[in-house]
PDB file of C-alpha atoms in Angstrom:
ATOM      1  CA  UNK D1327      19.330  -4.503  11.885  1.00 68.00           C
ATOM      2  CA  UNK D1328      18.398  -3.709   8.325  1.00 83.00           C
ATOM      3  CA  UNK D1329      17.398  -6.267   6.321  1.00 92.00           C
ATOM      4  CA  UNK D1330      19.556  -4.950   2.958  1.00 96.00           C
ATOM      5  CA  UNK D1331      23.049  -4.236   4.150  1.00 97.00           C
ATOM      6  CA  UNK D1332      25.660  -2.209   1.921  1.00 97.00           C
ATOM      7  CA  UNK D1333      29.067  -1.715   2.691  1.00 96.00           C
ATOM      8  CA  UNK D1334      31.339   0.529   2.326  1.00 97.00           C
ATOM      9  CA  UNK D1335      28.823   3.246   2.457  1.00 96.00           C
ATOM     10  CA  UNK D1336      31.466   5.604   0.772  1.00 97.00           C
ATOM     11  CA  UNK D1337      34.222   4.595  -1.181  1.00 97.00           C
ATOM     12  CA  UNK D1338      36.530   6.668  -3.250  1.00 97.00           C
ATOM     13  CA  UNK D1339      39.159   5.451  -5.604  1.00 97.00           C
ATOM     14  CA  UNK D1340      41.526   6.369  -8.205  1.00 97.00           C
ATOM     15  CA  UNK D1341      40.920   5.922 -11.927  1.00 97.00           C
ATOM     16  CA  UNK D1342      41.988   2.697 -13.208  1.00 97.00           C
ATOM     17  CA  UNK D1343      41.261   0.611  -9.571  1.00 97.00           C
ATOM     18  CA  UNK D1344      39.445  -2.234  -9.297  1.00 98.00           C
ATOM     19  CA  UNK D1345      36.637  -1.822  -6.892  1.00 97.00           C
ATOM     20  CA  UNK D1346      34.083  -3.994  -4.694  1.00 98.00           C
ATOM     21  CA  UNK D1347      30.492  -3.042  -3.572  1.00 98.00           C
ATOM     22  CA  UNK D1348      29.370  -5.672  -1.117  1.00 98.00           C
ATOM     23  CA  UNK D1349      25.504  -6.060  -0.383  1.00 98.00           C
ATOM     24  CA  UNK D1350      23.864  -8.514   2.108  1.00 98.00           C
ATOM     25  CA  UNK D1351      20.686  -9.189   2.785  1.00 97.00           C
ATOM     26  CA  UNK D1352      18.737 -11.617   5.390  1.00 95.00           C
ATOM     27  CA  UNK D1353      15.309 -12.524   3.721  1.00 92.00           C
ATOM     28  CA  UNK D1354      14.076 -14.941   1.077  1.00 91.00           C
ATOM     29  CA  UNK D1355      14.860 -13.553  -2.152  1.00 91.00           C
ATOM     30  CA  UNK D1356      13.144 -14.039  -5.829  1.00 89.00           C
ATOM     31  CA  UNK D1357      15.686 -11.084  -7.146  1.00 92.00           C
ATOM     32  CA  UNK D1358      18.152  -8.267  -6.343  1.00 96.00           C
ATOM     33  CA  UNK D1359      19.102  -5.564  -8.018  1.00 96.00           C
ATOM     34  CA  UNK D1360      21.772  -3.206  -8.742  1.00 98.00           C
ATOM     35  CA  UNK D1361      21.067   0.352  -9.622  1.00 97.00           C
ATOM     36  CA  UNK D1362      22.916   3.383 -10.137  1.00 97.00           C
ATOM     37  CA  UNK D1363      22.062   6.837  -8.502  1.00 96.00           C
ATOM     38  CA  UNK D1364      23.517   9.862 -10.363  1.00 91.00           C
ATOM     39  CA  UNK D1365      23.510  13.285  -8.731  1.00 85.00           C
ATOM     40  CA  UNK D1366      20.242  15.132  -9.813  1.00 78.00           C
ATOM     41  CA  UNK D1367      18.487  11.817  -9.144  1.00 70.00           C
ATOM     42  CA  UNK D1368      18.121   9.468 -12.038  1.00 87.00           C
ATOM     43  CA  UNK D1369      18.008   5.760 -11.034  1.00 95.00           C
ATOM     44  CA  UNK D1370      19.802   3.001 -13.518  1.00 95.00           C
ATOM     45  CA  UNK D1371      19.149  -0.432 -13.144  1.00 95.00           C
ATOM     46  CA  UNK D1372      22.527  -1.915 -13.862  1.00 96.00           C
ATOM     47  CA  UNK D1373      21.131  -5.962 -13.416  1.00 96.00           C
ATOM     48  CA  UNK D1374      19.086  -8.081 -12.190  1.00 94.00           C
ATOM     49  CA  UNK D1375      20.137 -11.339 -10.463  1.00 93.00           C
ATOM     50  CA  UNK D1376      18.684 -14.472  -9.294  1.00 91.00           C
ATOM     51  CA  UNK D1377      21.882 -16.758  -9.326  1.00 93.00           C
ATOM     52  CA  UNK D1378      25.450 -16.406 -11.236  1.00 95.00           C
ATOM     53  CA  UNK D1379      27.204 -14.356 -11.988  1.00 97.00           C
ATOM     54  CA  UNK D1380      26.564 -11.101 -14.769  1.00 96.00           C
ATOM     55  CA  UNK D1381      28.967  -8.390 -16.823  1.00 97.00           C
ATOM     56  CA  UNK D1382      28.608  -5.627 -18.873  1.00 95.00           C
ATOM     57  CA  UNK D1383      30.711  -4.001 -20.028  1.00 96.00           C
ATOM     58  CA  UNK D1384      33.032  -3.091 -16.972  1.00 97.00           C
ATOM     59  CA  UNK D1385      30.605  -4.083 -14.766  1.00 97.00           C
ATOM     60  CA  UNK D1386      30.434  -7.325 -13.017  1.00 98.00           C
ATOM     61  CA  UNK D1387      27.574  -8.558 -10.744  1.00 98.00           C
ATOM     62  CA  UNK D1388      27.688 -12.069  -8.553  1.00 98.00           C
ATOM     63  CA  UNK D1389      25.256 -13.586  -6.113  1.00 97.00           C
ATOM     64  CA  UNK D1390      25.677 -16.352  -3.781  1.00 97.00           C
ATOM     65  CA  UNK D1391      22.044 -17.442  -2.755  1.00 94.00           C
ATOM     66  CA  UNK D1392      23.256 -19.888  -0.106  1.00 95.00           C
ATOM     67  CA  UNK D1393      25.466 -16.804   1.513  1.00 96.00           C
ATOM     68  CA  UNK D1394      22.887 -14.276   0.595  1.00 96.00           C
ATOM     69  CA  UNK D1395      25.645 -12.237  -0.640  1.00 97.00           C
ATOM     70  CA  UNK D1396      26.060 -10.453  -3.801  1.00 98.00           C
ATOM     71  CA  UNK D1397      28.762  -8.423  -5.207  1.00 98.00           C
ATOM     72  CA  UNK D1398      29.416  -5.433  -7.586  1.00 98.00           C
ATOM     73  CA  UNK D1399      32.724  -5.191  -9.493  1.00 98.00           C
ATOM     74  CA  UNK D1400      33.673  -2.029 -11.568  1.00 98.00           C
ATOM     75  CA  UNK D1401      36.919  -2.807 -12.966  1.00 96.00           C
ATOM     76  CA  UNK D1402      39.395  -0.026 -14.777  1.00 95.00           C
ATOM     77  CA  UNK D1403      37.112   2.612 -12.903  1.00 96.00           C
ATOM     78  CA  UNK D1404      36.605   5.718 -14.564  1.00 96.00           C
ATOM     79  CA  UNK D1405      35.510   9.722 -12.771  1.00 96.00           C
ATOM     80  CA  UNK D1406      31.729   8.839 -14.926  1.00 95.00           C
ATOM     81  CA  UNK D1407      31.593   5.969 -12.994  1.00 96.00           C
ATOM     82  CA  UNK D1408      31.047   8.099  -9.729  1.00 96.00           C
ATOM     83  CA  UNK D1409      27.637   7.922  -8.043  1.00 97.00           C
ATOM     84  CA  UNK D1410      25.518   6.188  -5.427  1.00 97.00           C
ATOM     85  CA  UNK D1411      25.297   2.380  -5.824  1.00 98.00           C
ATOM     86  CA  UNK D1412      21.915   1.027  -4.377  1.00 97.00           C
ATOM     87  CA  UNK D1413      21.565  -3.001  -3.471  1.00 98.00           C
ATOM     88  CA  UNK D1414      17.533  -3.893  -3.834  1.00 97.00           C
ATOM     89  CA  UNK D1415      16.164  -7.152  -3.506  1.00 95.00           C
ATOM     90  CA  UNK D1416      12.856  -8.708  -3.964  1.00 92.00           C
ATOM     91  CA  UNK D1417      11.154 -10.212  -0.883  1.00 89.00           C
ATOM     92  CA  UNK D1418       9.924 -13.728  -1.412  1.00 84.00           C
ATOM     93  CA  UNK D1419       7.415 -15.466   0.735  1.00 74.00           C
ATOM     94  CA  UNK D1420       4.608 -17.840   1.004  1.00 71.00           C
ATOM     95  CA  UNK D1421       5.269 -18.425  -3.193  1.00 72.00           C
ATOM     96  CA  UNK D1422       4.701 -14.929  -4.261  1.00 75.00           C
ATOM     97  CA  UNK D1423       6.856 -11.977  -4.828  1.00 77.00           C
ATOM     98  CA  UNK D1424       7.034  -8.923  -1.990  1.00 83.00           C
ATOM     99  CA  UNK D1425       8.180  -5.711  -1.604  1.00 89.00           C
ATOM    100  CA  UNK D1426      11.273  -4.342  -2.564  1.00 92.00           C
ATOM    101  CA  UNK D1427      13.691  -3.716  -0.144  1.00 95.00           C
ATOM    102  CA  UNK D1428      16.487  -1.277  -0.714  1.00 96.00           C
ATOM    103  CA  UNK D1429      19.912  -1.116   0.859  1.00 96.00           C
ATOM    104  CA  UNK D1430      21.429   2.496   2.049  1.00 95.00           C
ATOM    105  CA  UNK D1431      23.354   3.098  -1.243  1.00 96.00           C
ATOM    106  CA  UNK D1432      27.265   3.157  -1.434  1.00 97.00           C
ATOM    107  CA  UNK D1433      28.764   6.525  -2.485  1.00 97.00           C
ATOM    108  CA  UNK D1434      31.456   6.094  -5.016  1.00 97.00           C
ATOM    109  CA  UNK D1435      33.886   8.427  -6.237  1.00 97.00           C
ATOM    110  CA  UNK D1436      36.623   7.961  -8.304  1.00 97.00           C
ATOM    111  CA  UNK D1437      39.195  10.466  -8.848  1.00 97.00           C
ATOM    112  CA  UNK D1438      41.321  11.115 -12.571  1.00 95.00           C
TER     113      UNK D1438
ATOM    114  CA  UNK G   3      11.302   4.003 -27.567  1.00 66.00           C
ATOM    115  CA  UNK G   4       9.745   6.604 -24.940  1.00 78.00           C
ATOM    116  CA  UNK G   5      11.018   5.856 -21.558  1.00 93.00           C
ATOM    117  CA  UNK G   6       9.664   6.322 -17.874  1.00 96.00           C
ATOM    118  CA  UNK G   7       7.763  10.058 -18.057  1.00 97.00           C
ATOM    119  CA  UNK G   8       6.403  10.941 -14.746  1.00 97.00           C
ATOM    120  CA  UNK G   9       4.778  14.329 -14.125  1.00 97.00           C
ATOM    121  CA  UNK G  10       4.885  16.881 -12.637  1.00 97.00           C
ATOM    122  CA  UNK G  11       8.604  16.955 -12.379  1.00 96.00           C
ATOM    123  CA  UNK G  12       9.136  19.742  -9.607  1.00 97.00           C
ATOM    124  CA  UNK G  13       6.237  21.228  -7.394  1.00 97.00           C
ATOM    125  CA  UNK G  14       5.837  22.947  -3.593  1.00 98.00           C
ATOM    126  CA  UNK G  15       2.446  22.268  -1.200  1.00 97.00           C
ATOM    127  CA  UNK G  16       1.567  23.423   2.065  1.00 97.00           C
ATOM    128  CA  UNK G  17       0.655  21.159   5.167  1.00 97.00           C
ATOM    129  CA  UNK G  18      -2.522  19.427   4.626  1.00 97.00           C
ATOM    130  CA  UNK G  19      -3.008  20.481   1.055  1.00 98.00           C
ATOM    131  CA  UNK G  20      -3.325  16.782  -0.974  1.00 98.00           C
ATOM    132  CA  UNK G  21      -1.013  16.065  -4.541  1.00 98.00           C
ATOM    133  CA  UNK G  22      -1.649  13.614  -7.576  1.00 98.00           C
ATOM    134  CA  UNK G  23       1.483  12.545  -9.078  1.00 98.00           C
ATOM    135  CA  UNK G  24       1.601  10.598 -12.597  1.00 98.00           C
ATOM    136  CA  UNK G  25       3.419   7.925 -14.168  1.00 98.00           C
ATOM    137  CA  UNK G  26       3.531   7.172 -17.793  1.00 97.00           C
ATOM    138  CA  UNK G  27       5.364   3.769 -18.323  1.00 96.00           C
ATOM    139  CA  UNK G  28       6.872   2.249 -21.314  1.00 95.00           C
ATOM    140  CA  UNK G  29       4.993   0.839 -23.701  1.00 93.00           C
ATOM    141  CA  UNK G  30       4.254  -2.580 -23.296  1.00 90.00           C
ATOM    142  CA  UNK G  31       5.248  -2.378 -19.286  1.00 92.00           C
ATOM    143  CA  UNK G  32       2.338  -3.326 -17.055  1.00 90.00           C
ATOM    144  CA  UNK G  33       3.731  -3.106 -13.828  1.00 92.00           C
ATOM    145  CA  UNK G  34       4.308   0.041 -12.159  1.00 95.00           C
ATOM    146  CA  UNK G  35       5.776   0.448  -8.501  1.00 95.00           C
ATOM    147  CA  UNK G  36       6.128   3.722  -6.668  1.00 97.00           C
ATOM    148  CA  UNK G  37       9.159   4.457  -4.357  1.00 97.00           C
ATOM    149  CA  UNK G  38       9.928   7.511  -1.862  1.00 97.00           C
ATOM    150  CA  UNK G  39      13.361   9.106  -1.304  1.00 96.00           C
ATOM    151  CA  UNK G  40      14.718  11.359   1.578  1.00 95.00           C
ATOM    152  CA  UNK G  41      17.925  11.839   2.581  1.00 91.00           C
ATOM    153  CA  UNK G  42      17.072   9.931   5.960  1.00 89.00           C
ATOM    154  CA  UNK G  43      15.383   6.998   5.074  1.00 91.00           C
ATOM    155  CA  UNK G  44      16.459   6.317   1.123  1.00 92.00           C
ATOM    156  CA  UNK G  45      14.661   4.664  -0.823  1.00 95.00           C
ATOM    157  CA  UNK G  46      11.593   3.490   0.437  1.00 96.00           C
ATOM    158  CA  UNK G  47       8.971   1.240  -1.948  1.00 95.00           C
ATOM    159  CA  UNK G  48       6.016   2.448  -1.274  1.00 96.00           C
ATOM    160  CA  UNK G  49       3.264   0.021  -3.936  1.00 93.00           C
ATOM    161  CA  UNK G  50       3.414  -1.742  -6.908  1.00 93.00           C
ATOM    162  CA  UNK G  51       0.214  -2.281  -9.625  1.00 93.00           C
ATOM    163  CA  UNK G  52       0.063  -4.799 -12.622  1.00 90.00           C
ATOM    164  CA  UNK G  53      -3.013  -4.794 -14.493  1.00 88.00           C
ATOM    165  CA  UNK G  54      -4.697  -2.603 -12.279  1.00 92.00           C
ATOM    166  CA  UNK G  55      -4.056  -4.397  -9.231  1.00 92.00           C
ATOM    167  CA  UNK G  56      -2.420  -3.213  -6.489  1.00 92.00           C
ATOM    168  CA  UNK G  57       0.113  -6.229  -6.138  1.00 88.00           C
ATOM    169  CA  UNK G  58       2.263  -4.887  -3.176  1.00 88.00           C
ATOM    170  CA  UNK G  59       2.662  -2.037  -0.737  1.00 91.00           C
ATOM    171  CA  UNK G  60       5.120  -0.703   1.384  1.00 92.00           C
ATOM    172  CA  UNK G  61       4.603   0.416   4.982  1.00 92.00           C
ATOM    173  CA  UNK G  62       3.050   4.137   4.287  1.00 96.00           C
ATOM    174  CA  UNK G  63       0.330   4.912   6.193  1.00 96.00           C
ATOM    175  CA  UNK G  64      -3.465   5.492   4.097  1.00 95.00           C
ATOM    176  CA  UNK G  65      -2.609   9.102   3.267  1.00 97.00           C
ATOM    177  CA  UNK G  66      -0.628   7.403   0.303  1.00 97.00           C
ATOM    178  CA  UNK G  67      -2.556   5.721  -2.520  1.00 97.00           C
ATOM    179  CA  UNK G  68      -2.220   4.564  -5.555  1.00 97.00           C
ATOM    180  CA  UNK G  69      -4.293   3.447  -8.931  1.00 97.00           C
ATOM    181  CA  UNK G  70      -3.150   1.899 -11.818  1.00 97.00           C
ATOM    182  CA  UNK G  71      -5.316   2.624 -14.950  1.00 96.00           C
ATOM    183  CA  UNK G  72      -6.215   0.250 -18.145  1.00 95.00           C
ATOM    184  CA  UNK G  73      -3.642   1.759 -19.964  1.00 94.00           C
ATOM    185  CA  UNK G  74      -1.288   0.768 -17.550  1.00 94.00           C
ATOM    186  CA  UNK G  75      -0.540   4.699 -16.559  1.00 97.00           C
ATOM    187  CA  UNK G  76      -0.642   5.597 -12.771  1.00 98.00           C
ATOM    188  CA  UNK G  77      -1.255   8.035 -10.087  1.00 98.00           C
ATOM    189  CA  UNK G  78      -0.334   8.122  -6.647  1.00 98.00           C
ATOM    190  CA  UNK G  79      -1.800  10.633  -4.186  1.00 98.00           C
ATOM    191  CA  UNK G  80      -0.734  11.972  -0.665  1.00 98.00           C
ATOM    192  CA  UNK G  81      -3.284  13.805   1.016  1.00 96.00           C
ATOM    193  CA  UNK G  82      -3.224  16.141   3.825  1.00 97.00           C
ATOM    194  CA  UNK G  83       0.373  16.562   3.214  1.00 97.00           C
ATOM    195  CA  UNK G  84       2.962  16.889   6.110  1.00 97.00           C
ATOM    196  CA  UNK G  85       6.612  18.310   6.448  1.00 97.00           C
ATOM    197  CA  UNK G  86       8.041  15.085   6.323  1.00 96.00           C
ATOM    198  CA  UNK G  87       5.870  14.028   3.205  1.00 97.00           C
ATOM    199  CA  UNK G  88       8.494  16.508   1.274  1.00 97.00           C
ATOM    200  CA  UNK G  89      10.868  13.984  -0.783  1.00 97.00           C
ATOM    201  CA  UNK G  90      11.645  12.905  -4.494  1.00 96.00           C
ATOM    202  CA  UNK G  91       9.204  10.270  -5.719  1.00 97.00           C
ATOM    203  CA  UNK G  92       9.808   7.802  -8.525  1.00 97.00           C
ATOM    204  CA  UNK G  93       8.039   4.977 -10.173  1.00 97.00           C
ATOM    205  CA  UNK G  94       9.795   2.101 -12.197  1.00 96.00           C
ATOM    206  CA  UNK G  95       7.955   0.126 -15.382  1.00 95.00           C
ATOM    207  CA  UNK G  96       8.629  -3.584 -15.316  1.00 92.00           C
ATOM    208  CA  UNK G  97       7.599  -6.182 -17.939  1.00 86.00           C
ATOM    209  CA  UNK G  98       7.218  -8.027 -14.527  1.00 68.00           C
ATOM    210  CA  UNK G  99       4.202 -10.468 -14.183  1.00 61.00           C
ATOM    211  CA  UNK G 100       2.916 -12.992 -11.965  1.00 56.00           C
ATOM    212  CA  UNK G 101       5.928 -15.155 -10.790  1.00 59.00           C
ATOM    213  CA  UNK G 102       8.432 -13.550 -12.799  1.00 65.00           C
ATOM    214  CA  UNK G 103      10.313 -10.390 -12.007  1.00 66.00           C
ATOM    215  CA  UNK G 104      11.449  -7.979 -14.156  1.00 84.00           C
ATOM    216  CA  UNK G 105      14.296  -5.301 -14.964  1.00 89.00           C
ATOM    217  CA  UNK G 106      13.084  -1.559 -13.563  1.00 92.00           C
ATOM    218  CA  UNK G 107      13.391   0.917 -15.578  1.00 94.00           C
ATOM    219  CA  UNK G 108      12.740   4.193 -13.527  1.00 96.00           C
ATOM    220  CA  UNK G 109      11.681   7.378 -14.505  1.00 96.00           C
ATOM    221  CA  UNK G 110      13.343  11.167 -13.262  1.00 94.00           C
ATOM    222  CA  UNK G 111      10.977  11.395 -10.586  1.00 95.00           C
ATOM    223  CA  UNK G 112       8.676  13.915  -8.851  1.00 97.00           C
ATOM    224  CA  UNK G 113      10.343  16.410  -6.267  1.00 96.00           C
ATOM    225  CA  UNK G 114       8.103  17.314  -3.878  1.00 98.00           C
ATOM    226  CA  UNK G 115       8.420  19.934  -1.674  1.00 98.00           C
ATOM    227  CA  UNK G 116       6.111  20.659   1.881  1.00 97.00           C
ATOM    228  CA  UNK G 117       5.973  24.211   2.775  1.00 96.00           C
TER     229      UNK G 117
END
């Protein structure tokens, strides 16, 4: 079982729909990252969370440390949101920062 | 402010050769990390440097190595290339310091093809 699981793997939505991508992890963490990767390779950091909730424009990210779960929400989705969304956790062990562990990504396609 | 710069962007090598990739972080960032991305395995962590010291290392063979210089620029080297090393190699920089994780800023990547 992967240490970071994302769902769904693929998601197709109509423009304007509310979208949720989920990330569950099984290790102790110090932070969780949501990343966006457009075709062509470039990766952009959307959020870094260690607790609670963050909002940036139409994007909202939440994390529940007790349940080891995070969600990324996109409100009023737009075709330009089409990308792969990747969840990554910074492991925490023995009182120090560990490696980054990545989920397999969620490929989102938003149709006009 | 200039972003993270990776060079070269594209390169083709043959099996058995070695390759060196370079990463210049955002000015003021002292942490640089490296990642390998392949269609089969997705993104995988290679290693991370802070103040010229390797802080963390992923599960890759010893053919993969790296270093960081006093100006925070970093290089990674892959020796005795194998076909399976064909991948997009990404680096990221952050303000990360002891006990403090930082937001990651990624470069565009170096796409390596091994023939």
